[in-house]
Coordinates of C-alpha atoms in Angstrom, one line a residue:
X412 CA -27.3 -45.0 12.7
X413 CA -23.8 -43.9 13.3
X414 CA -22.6 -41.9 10.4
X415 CA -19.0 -43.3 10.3
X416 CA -20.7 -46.6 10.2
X417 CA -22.3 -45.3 7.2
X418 CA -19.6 -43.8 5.4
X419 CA -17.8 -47.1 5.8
X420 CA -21.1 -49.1 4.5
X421 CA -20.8 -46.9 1.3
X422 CA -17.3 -47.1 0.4
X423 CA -17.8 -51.0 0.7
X424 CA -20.5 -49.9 -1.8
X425 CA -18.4 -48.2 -4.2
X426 CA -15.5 -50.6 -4.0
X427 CA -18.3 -53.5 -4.7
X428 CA -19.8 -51.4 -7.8
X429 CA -16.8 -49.3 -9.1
X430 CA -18.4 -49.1 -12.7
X431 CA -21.2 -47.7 -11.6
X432 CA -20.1 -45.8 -8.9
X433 CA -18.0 -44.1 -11.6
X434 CA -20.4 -43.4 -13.7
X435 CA -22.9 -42.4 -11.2
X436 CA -20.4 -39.7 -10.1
X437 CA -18.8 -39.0 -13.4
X438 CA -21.4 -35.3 -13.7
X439 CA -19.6 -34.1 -10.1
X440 CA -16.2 -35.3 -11.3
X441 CA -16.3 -33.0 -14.6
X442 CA -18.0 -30.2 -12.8
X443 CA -14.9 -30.3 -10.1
X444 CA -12.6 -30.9 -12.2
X445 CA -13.6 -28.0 -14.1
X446 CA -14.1 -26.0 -11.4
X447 CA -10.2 -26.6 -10.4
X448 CA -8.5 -26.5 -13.3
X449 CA -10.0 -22.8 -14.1
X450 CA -9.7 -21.2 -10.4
X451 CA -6.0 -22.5 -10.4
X452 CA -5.2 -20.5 -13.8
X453 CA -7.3 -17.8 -12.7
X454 CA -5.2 -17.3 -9.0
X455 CA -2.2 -18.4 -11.2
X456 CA -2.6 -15.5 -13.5
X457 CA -3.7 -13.4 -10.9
X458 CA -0.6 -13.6 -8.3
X459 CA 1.6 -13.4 -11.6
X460 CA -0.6 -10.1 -12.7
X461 CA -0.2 -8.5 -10.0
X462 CA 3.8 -9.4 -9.0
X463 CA 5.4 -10.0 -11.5
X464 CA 3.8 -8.3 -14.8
X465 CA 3.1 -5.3 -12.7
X466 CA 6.9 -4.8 -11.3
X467 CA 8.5 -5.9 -14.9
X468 CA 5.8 -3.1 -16.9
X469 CA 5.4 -0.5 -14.8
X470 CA 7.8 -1.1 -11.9
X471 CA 6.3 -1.1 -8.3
X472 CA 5.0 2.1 -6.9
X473 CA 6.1 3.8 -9.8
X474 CA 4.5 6.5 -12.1
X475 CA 5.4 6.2 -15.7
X476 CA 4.4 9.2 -18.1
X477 CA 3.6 7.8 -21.1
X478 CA 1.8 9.2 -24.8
X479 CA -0.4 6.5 -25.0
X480 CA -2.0 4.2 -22.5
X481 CA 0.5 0.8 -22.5
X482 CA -3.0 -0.9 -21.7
X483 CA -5.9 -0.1 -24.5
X484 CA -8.6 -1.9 -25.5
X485 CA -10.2 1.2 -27.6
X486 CA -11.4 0.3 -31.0
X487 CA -12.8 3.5 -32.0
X488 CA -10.8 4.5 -35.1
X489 CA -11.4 8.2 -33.8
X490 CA -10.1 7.6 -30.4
X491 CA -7.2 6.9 -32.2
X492 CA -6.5 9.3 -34.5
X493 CA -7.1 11.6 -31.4
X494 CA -4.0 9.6 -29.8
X495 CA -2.0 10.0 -32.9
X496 CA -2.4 13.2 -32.8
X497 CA -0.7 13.8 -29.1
X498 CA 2.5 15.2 -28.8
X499 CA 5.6 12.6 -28.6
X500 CA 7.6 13.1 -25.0
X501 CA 10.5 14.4 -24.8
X502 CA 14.0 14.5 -22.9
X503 CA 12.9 18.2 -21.7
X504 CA 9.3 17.2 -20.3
X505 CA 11.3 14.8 -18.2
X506 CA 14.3 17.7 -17.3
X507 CA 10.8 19.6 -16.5
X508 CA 8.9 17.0 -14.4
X509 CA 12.3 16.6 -11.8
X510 CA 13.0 20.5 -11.8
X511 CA 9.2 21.1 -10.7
X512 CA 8.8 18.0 -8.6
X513 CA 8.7 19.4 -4.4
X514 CA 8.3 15.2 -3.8
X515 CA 11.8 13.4 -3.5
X516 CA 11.9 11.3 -6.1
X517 CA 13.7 9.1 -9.1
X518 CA 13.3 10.2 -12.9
X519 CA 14.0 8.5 -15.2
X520 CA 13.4 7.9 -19.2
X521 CA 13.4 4.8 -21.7
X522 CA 12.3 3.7 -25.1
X523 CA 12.8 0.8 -26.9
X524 CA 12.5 -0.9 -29.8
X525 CA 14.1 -4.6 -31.4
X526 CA 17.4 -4.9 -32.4
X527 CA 20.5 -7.2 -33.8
X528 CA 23.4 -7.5 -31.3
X529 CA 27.0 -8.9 -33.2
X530 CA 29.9 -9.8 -30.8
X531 CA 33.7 -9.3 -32.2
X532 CA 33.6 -13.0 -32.4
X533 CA 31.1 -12.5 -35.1
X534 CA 28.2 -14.1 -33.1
X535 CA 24.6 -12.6 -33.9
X536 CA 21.3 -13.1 -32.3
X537 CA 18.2 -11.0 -33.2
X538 CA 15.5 -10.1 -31.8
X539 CA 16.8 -8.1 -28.7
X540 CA 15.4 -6.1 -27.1
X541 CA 17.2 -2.6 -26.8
X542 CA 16.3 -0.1 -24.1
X543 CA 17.7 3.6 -24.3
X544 CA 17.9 4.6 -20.7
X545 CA 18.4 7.0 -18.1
X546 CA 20.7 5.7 -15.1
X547 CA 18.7 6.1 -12.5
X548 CA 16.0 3.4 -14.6
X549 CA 18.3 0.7 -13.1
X550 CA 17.1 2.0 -9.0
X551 CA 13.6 2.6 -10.2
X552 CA 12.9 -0.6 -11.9
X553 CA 14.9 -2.5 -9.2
X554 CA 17.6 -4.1 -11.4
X555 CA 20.9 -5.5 -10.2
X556 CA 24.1 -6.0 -12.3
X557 CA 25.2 -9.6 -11.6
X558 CA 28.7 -8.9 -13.6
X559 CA 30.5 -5.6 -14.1
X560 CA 28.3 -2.4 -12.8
X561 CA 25.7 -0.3 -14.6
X562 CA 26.5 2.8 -16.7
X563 CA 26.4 6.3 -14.7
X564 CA 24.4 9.5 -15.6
X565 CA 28.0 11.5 -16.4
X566 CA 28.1 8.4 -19.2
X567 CA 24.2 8.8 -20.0
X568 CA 25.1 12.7 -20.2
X569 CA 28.3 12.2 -22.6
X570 CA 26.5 9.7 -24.7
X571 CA 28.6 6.8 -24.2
X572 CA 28.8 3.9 -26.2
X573 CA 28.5 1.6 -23.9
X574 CA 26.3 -1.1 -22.9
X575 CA 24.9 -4.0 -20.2
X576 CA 23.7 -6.8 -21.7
X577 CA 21.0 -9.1 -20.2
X578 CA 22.1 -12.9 -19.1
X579 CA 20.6 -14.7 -22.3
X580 CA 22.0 -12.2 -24.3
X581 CA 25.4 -12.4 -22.9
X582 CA 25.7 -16.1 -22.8
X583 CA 24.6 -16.3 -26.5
X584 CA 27.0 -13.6 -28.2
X585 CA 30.3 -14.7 -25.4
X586 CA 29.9 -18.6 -25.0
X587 CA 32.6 -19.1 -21.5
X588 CA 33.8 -16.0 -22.3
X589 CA 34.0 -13.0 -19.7
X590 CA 31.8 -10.6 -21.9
X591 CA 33.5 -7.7 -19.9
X592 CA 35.3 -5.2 -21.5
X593 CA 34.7 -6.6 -25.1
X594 CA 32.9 -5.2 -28.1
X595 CA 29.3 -5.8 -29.5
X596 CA 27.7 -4.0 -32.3
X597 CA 24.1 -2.6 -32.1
X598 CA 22.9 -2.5 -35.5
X599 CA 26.5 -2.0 -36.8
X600 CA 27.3 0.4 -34.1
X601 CA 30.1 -0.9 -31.4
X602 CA 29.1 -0.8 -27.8
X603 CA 31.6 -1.7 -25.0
X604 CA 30.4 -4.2 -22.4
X605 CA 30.4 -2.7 -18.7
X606 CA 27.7 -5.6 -17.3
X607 CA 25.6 -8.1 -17.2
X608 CA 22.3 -7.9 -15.3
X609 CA 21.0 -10.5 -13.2
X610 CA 18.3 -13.1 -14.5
X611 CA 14.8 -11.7 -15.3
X612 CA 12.8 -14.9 -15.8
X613 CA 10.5 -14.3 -19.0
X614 CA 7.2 -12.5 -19.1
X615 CA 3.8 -14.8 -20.8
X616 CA 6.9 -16.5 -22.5
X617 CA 9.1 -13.7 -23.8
X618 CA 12.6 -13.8 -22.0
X619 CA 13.8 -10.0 -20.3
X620 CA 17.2 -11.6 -20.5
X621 CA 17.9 -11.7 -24.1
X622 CA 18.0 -7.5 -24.1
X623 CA 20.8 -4.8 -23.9
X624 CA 20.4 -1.5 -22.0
X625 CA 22.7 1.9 -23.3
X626 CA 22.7 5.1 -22.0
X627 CA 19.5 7.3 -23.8
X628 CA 21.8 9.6 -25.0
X629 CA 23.9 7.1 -26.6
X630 CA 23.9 5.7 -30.0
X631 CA 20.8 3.7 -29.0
X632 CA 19.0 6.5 -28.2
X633 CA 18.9 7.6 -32.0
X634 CA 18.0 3.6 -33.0
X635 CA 15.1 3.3 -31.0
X636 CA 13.7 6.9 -31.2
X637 CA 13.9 10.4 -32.9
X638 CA 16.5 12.6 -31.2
X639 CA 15.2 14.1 -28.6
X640 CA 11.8 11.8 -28.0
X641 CA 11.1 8.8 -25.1
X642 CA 8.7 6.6 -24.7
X643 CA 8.0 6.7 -21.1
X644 CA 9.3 9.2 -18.2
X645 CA 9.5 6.9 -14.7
X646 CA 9.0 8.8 -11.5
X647 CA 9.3 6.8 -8.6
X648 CA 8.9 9.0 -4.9
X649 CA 11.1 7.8 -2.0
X650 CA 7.9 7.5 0.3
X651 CA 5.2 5.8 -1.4
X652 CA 2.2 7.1 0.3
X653 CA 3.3 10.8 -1.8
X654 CA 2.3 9.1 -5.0
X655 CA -0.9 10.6 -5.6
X656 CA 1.0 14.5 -4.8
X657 CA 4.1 13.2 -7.1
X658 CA 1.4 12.4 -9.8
X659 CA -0.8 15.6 -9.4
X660 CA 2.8 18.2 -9.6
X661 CA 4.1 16.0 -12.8
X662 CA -0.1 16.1 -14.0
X663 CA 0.7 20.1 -13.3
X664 CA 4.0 20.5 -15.0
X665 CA 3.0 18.4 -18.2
X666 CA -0.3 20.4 -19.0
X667 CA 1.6 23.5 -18.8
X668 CA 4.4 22.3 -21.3
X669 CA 1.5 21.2 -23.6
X670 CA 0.0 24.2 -22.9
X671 CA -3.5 22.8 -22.4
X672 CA -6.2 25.2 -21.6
X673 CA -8.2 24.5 -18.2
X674 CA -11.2 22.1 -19.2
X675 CA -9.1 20.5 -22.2
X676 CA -8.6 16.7 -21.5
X677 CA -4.5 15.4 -21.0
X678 CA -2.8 14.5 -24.1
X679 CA -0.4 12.0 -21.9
X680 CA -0.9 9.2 -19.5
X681 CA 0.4 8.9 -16.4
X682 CA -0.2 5.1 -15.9
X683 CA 0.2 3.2 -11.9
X684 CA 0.5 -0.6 -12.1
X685 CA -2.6 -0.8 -10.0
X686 CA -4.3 1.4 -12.1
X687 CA -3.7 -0.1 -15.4
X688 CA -4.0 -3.5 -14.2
X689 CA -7.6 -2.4 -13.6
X690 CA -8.5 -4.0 -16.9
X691 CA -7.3 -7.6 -15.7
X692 CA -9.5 -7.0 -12.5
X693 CA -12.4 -6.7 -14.4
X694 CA -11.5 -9.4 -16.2
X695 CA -11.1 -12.2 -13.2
X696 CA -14.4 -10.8 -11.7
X697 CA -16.3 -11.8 -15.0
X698 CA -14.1 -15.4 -15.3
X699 CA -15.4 -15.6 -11.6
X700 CA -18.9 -15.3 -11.9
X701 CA -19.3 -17.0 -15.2
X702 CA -17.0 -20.3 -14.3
X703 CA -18.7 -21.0 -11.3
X704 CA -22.2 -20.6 -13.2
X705 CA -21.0 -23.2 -15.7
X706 CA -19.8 -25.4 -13.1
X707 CA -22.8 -25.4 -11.3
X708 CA -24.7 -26.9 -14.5
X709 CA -22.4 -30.3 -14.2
X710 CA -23.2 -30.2 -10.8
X711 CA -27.1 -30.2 -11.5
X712 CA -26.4 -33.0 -13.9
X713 CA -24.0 -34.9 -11.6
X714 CA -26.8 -34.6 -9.0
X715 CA -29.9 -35.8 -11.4
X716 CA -27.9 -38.5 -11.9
X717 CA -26.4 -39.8 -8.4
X718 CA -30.5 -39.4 -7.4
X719 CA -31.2 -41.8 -10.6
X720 CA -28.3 -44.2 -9.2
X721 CA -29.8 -43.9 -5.2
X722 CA -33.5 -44.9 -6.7
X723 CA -32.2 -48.0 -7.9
X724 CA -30.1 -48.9 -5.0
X725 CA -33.2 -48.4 -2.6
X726 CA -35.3 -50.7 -5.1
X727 CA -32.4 -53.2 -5.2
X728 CA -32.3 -53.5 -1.4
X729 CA -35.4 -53.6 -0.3
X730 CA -35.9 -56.1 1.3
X731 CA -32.3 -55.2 3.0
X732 CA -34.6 -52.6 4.1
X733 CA -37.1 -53.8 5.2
X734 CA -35.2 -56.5 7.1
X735 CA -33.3 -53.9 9.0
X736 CA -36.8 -52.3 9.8
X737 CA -38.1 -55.3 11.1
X738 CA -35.3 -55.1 13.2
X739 CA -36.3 -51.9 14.7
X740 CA -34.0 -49.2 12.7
X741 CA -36.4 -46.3 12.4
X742 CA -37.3 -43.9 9.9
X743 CA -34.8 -41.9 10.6
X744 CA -32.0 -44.6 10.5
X745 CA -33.0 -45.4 7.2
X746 CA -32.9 -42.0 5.8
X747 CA -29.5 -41.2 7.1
X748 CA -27.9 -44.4 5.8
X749 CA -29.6 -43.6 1.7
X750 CA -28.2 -39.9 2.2
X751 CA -24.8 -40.5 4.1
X752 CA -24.0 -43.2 1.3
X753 CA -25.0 -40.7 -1.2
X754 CA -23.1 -37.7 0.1
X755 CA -19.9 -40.3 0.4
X756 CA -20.7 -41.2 -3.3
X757 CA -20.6 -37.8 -4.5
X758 CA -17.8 -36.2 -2.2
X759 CA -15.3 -39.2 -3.3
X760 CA -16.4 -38.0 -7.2
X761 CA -15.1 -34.3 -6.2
X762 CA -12.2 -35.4 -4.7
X763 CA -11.0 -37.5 -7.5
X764 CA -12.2 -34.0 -9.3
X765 CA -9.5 -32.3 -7.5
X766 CA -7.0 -35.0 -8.2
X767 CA -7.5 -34.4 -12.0
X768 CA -8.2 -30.7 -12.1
X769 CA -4.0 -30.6 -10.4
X770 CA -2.9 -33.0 -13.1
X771 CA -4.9 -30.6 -15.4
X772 CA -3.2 -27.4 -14.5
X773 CA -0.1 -29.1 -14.1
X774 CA 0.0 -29.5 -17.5
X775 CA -1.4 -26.3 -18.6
X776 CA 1.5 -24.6 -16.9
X777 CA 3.7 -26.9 -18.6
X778 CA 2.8 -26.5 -22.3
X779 CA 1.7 -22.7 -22.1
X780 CA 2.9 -19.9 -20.3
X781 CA 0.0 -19.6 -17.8
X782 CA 1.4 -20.1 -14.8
X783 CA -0.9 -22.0 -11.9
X784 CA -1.9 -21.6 -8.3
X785 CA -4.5 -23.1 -6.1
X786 CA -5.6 -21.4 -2.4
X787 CA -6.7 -25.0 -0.1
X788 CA -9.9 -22.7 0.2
X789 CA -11.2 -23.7 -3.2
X790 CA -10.2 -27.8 -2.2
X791 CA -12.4 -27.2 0.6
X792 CA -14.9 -25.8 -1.7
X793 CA -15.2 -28.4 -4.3
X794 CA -15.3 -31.4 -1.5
X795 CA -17.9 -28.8 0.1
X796 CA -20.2 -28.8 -3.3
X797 CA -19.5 -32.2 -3.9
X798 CA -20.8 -33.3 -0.6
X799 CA -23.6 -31.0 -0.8
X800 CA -24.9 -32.3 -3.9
X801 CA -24.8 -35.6 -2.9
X802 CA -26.9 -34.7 0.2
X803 CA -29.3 -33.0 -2.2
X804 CA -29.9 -35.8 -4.4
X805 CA -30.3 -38.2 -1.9
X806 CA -33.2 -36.3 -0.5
X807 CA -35.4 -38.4 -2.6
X808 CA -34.9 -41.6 -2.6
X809 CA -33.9 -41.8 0.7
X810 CA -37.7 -40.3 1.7
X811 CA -38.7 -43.1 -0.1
X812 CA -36.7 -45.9 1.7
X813 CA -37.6 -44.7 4.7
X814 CA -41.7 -44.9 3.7
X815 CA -40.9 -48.6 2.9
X816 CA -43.5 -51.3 5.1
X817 CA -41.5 -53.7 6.6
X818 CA -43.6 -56.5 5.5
X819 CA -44.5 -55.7 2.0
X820 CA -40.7 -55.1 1.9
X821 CA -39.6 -58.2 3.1
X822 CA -41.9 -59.8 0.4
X823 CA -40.5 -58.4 -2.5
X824 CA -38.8 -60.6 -4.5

């Protein structure tokens, strides 16, 4: 038997019985579904893990020095207590860090902390996020001035009052206003406007636009932090593949500062994105073992049921079979048409899957921050399993048909 002839025999089938077809299928069309709705949030999350949370955290191949891991999923009370107890960073470990560094490289500081930002048109929006910077944060974490220009180390150095707002924060306090040149106050203290930074996009649903950046040693510095103290020191290298020596000289210089004996553990991280973003690569390898596993148990079921569905076809057309016996179609013709209509039956379940596992994650991007993405591999896949199960539960009855005596078949009633 020709096999497209087949394939065309059963989608006359399913168009003929599209109740049952549906419901014959319905096991595959969950499992698939299932399977592509969770492998596109998964990839989604991935790609967005690793490009975007990764360069908006840590910025890309950058070191940042920080007191306590960004990234901690200790719940030991005494672990900490122990982290508590570390020293806070300060403007000097960082002075330190770029007089010892022999790598060529960007230092930087910043700490932060939420603010209220008036305009002198009395305008107020809360909420914002302040950053107490360095200049050089603006190279290392990539970030362009769309209006106006960033501030300069002589001005970080002075302590200037002056500040670049991010574009949500600078369309909300100056509504078709030029926000150059005019006045906001930071917690009540006034900050000229020197720029505007160019769109962030948000992060899991939090906008990096609605923010304002001042020099560290300005005013802000003293809102977000105790004189003296940052959060994180940034070191990015010019050549990237001096990372690991950048990090060993600024794991050097710190220890000595601390004055940690040989044997004693840090009391500072120095965090890599592809380091701390470790934990979410644990993560995805769990989701993809475990999804797949749950997947495969609709797939059982779909199976157990398309066999069910094929047993009664075969006993519904028997004497169709045993006409076309009769008419000298061999075993073997008979078994390929019972497992080609079965394996067209279950593949046309997983691809209606697929059609609602997109709508799915469509609208899980739409309503949540997860954003989605789906390799073609995984469409491939799920057409793959669908087919194969199909094959697999036609195994049966189609051993069965093709057993069938003409003539006892042709005198079933």
């Amino acid at each position: 038997m020709n096999p497209v002839e087949g394939i065309r025999l059963a989608l006359q089938q399913i168009r003929a019985q599209k109740l049952k077809s549906f419901f014959a299928v319905i096991g595959v069309v969950i499992g698939v579904m299932f399977l592509i709705t969770v492998v596109s949030v998964v990839e989604g999350l991935n790609t967005y893990m690793e490009e975007d949370f990764a360069g908006a955290i840590y910025g890309l191949n950058t070191l940042t020095v920080t007191r306590i891991p960004s990234v901690n999923f200790e719940s030991d009370p005494d672990v900490w207590r122990a982290y508590r107890r570390r020293p806070l960073l300060e403007f000097d470990d960082a002075e330190s860090i770029e007089a010892s560094l022999t790598v060529p490289a960007l230092v930087g500081v910043e700490s932060s902390s939420n603010g209220t930002l008036v305009s002198d048109r009395g305008i107020t929006i809360e909420n914002v996020w302040l950053t107490a910077a360095s200049a050089d944060l603006f190279r290392i974490r990539n970030m362009d001035v769309e209006r106006g220009r960033a501030f300069t180390a002589p001005e970080d150095r002075s302590g200037a009052n002056v500040v670049v707002l991010g574009a949500e924060a600078a369309d909300a306090l100056f509504p078709s206003l030029n926000p150059l040149g005019r006045t906001v106050k930071v917690n009540n203290v006034p900050f000229r406007v020197i720029g505007v930074l160019e769109k962030q996009g948000s992060l899991f649903g939090m906008s990096l636009d609605n923010r304002a950046m001042a020099p560290a040693h300005s005013a802000m510095g003293r809102m977000v932090n105790p004189h003296g103290v940052v959060d994180n020191i940034l070191v990015r290298p010019d050549d990237t593949s001096q990372m690991q020596a950048a990090q060993a000289e600024i794991e050097a210089t710190m220890r000595i500062r601390h004055r940690l004996r040989p044997g004693e553990d840090n009391d500072f991280a120095i965090e890599t994105a592809e380091e701390s973003l470790s934990f979410w690569d644990n993560i995805k390898r769990v989701l993809m073992v475990a999804f797949p596993m749950l997947v495969s148990i609709s797939l059982v079921v779909g199976g157990i049921v398309i066999m069910n569905i094929m047993l009664v076809s075969v006993t519904e057309r028997t004497r169709e079979i045993g006409l076309r016996k009769a008419l000298g179609a061999r075993r073997r013709d008979i078994h390929l048409q019972v497992l080609v209509e079965s394996a067209t039956l279950s593949g046309a379940g997983a691809m209606l899957g697929i059609g609602i596992g997109l709508v799915l994650a469509q609208i899980v991007s739409a309503i949540s921050p997860m954003p989605v993405a789906l390799a073609p591999v995984w469409m491939a896949v799920s057409v793959a399993l669908g087919v194969g199960v199909g094959v697999i539960a036609g195994i049966y009855p189609a051993s069965r048909a093709a057993k069938l005596d003409p003539v006892v078949a042709l005198r079933q009633e």
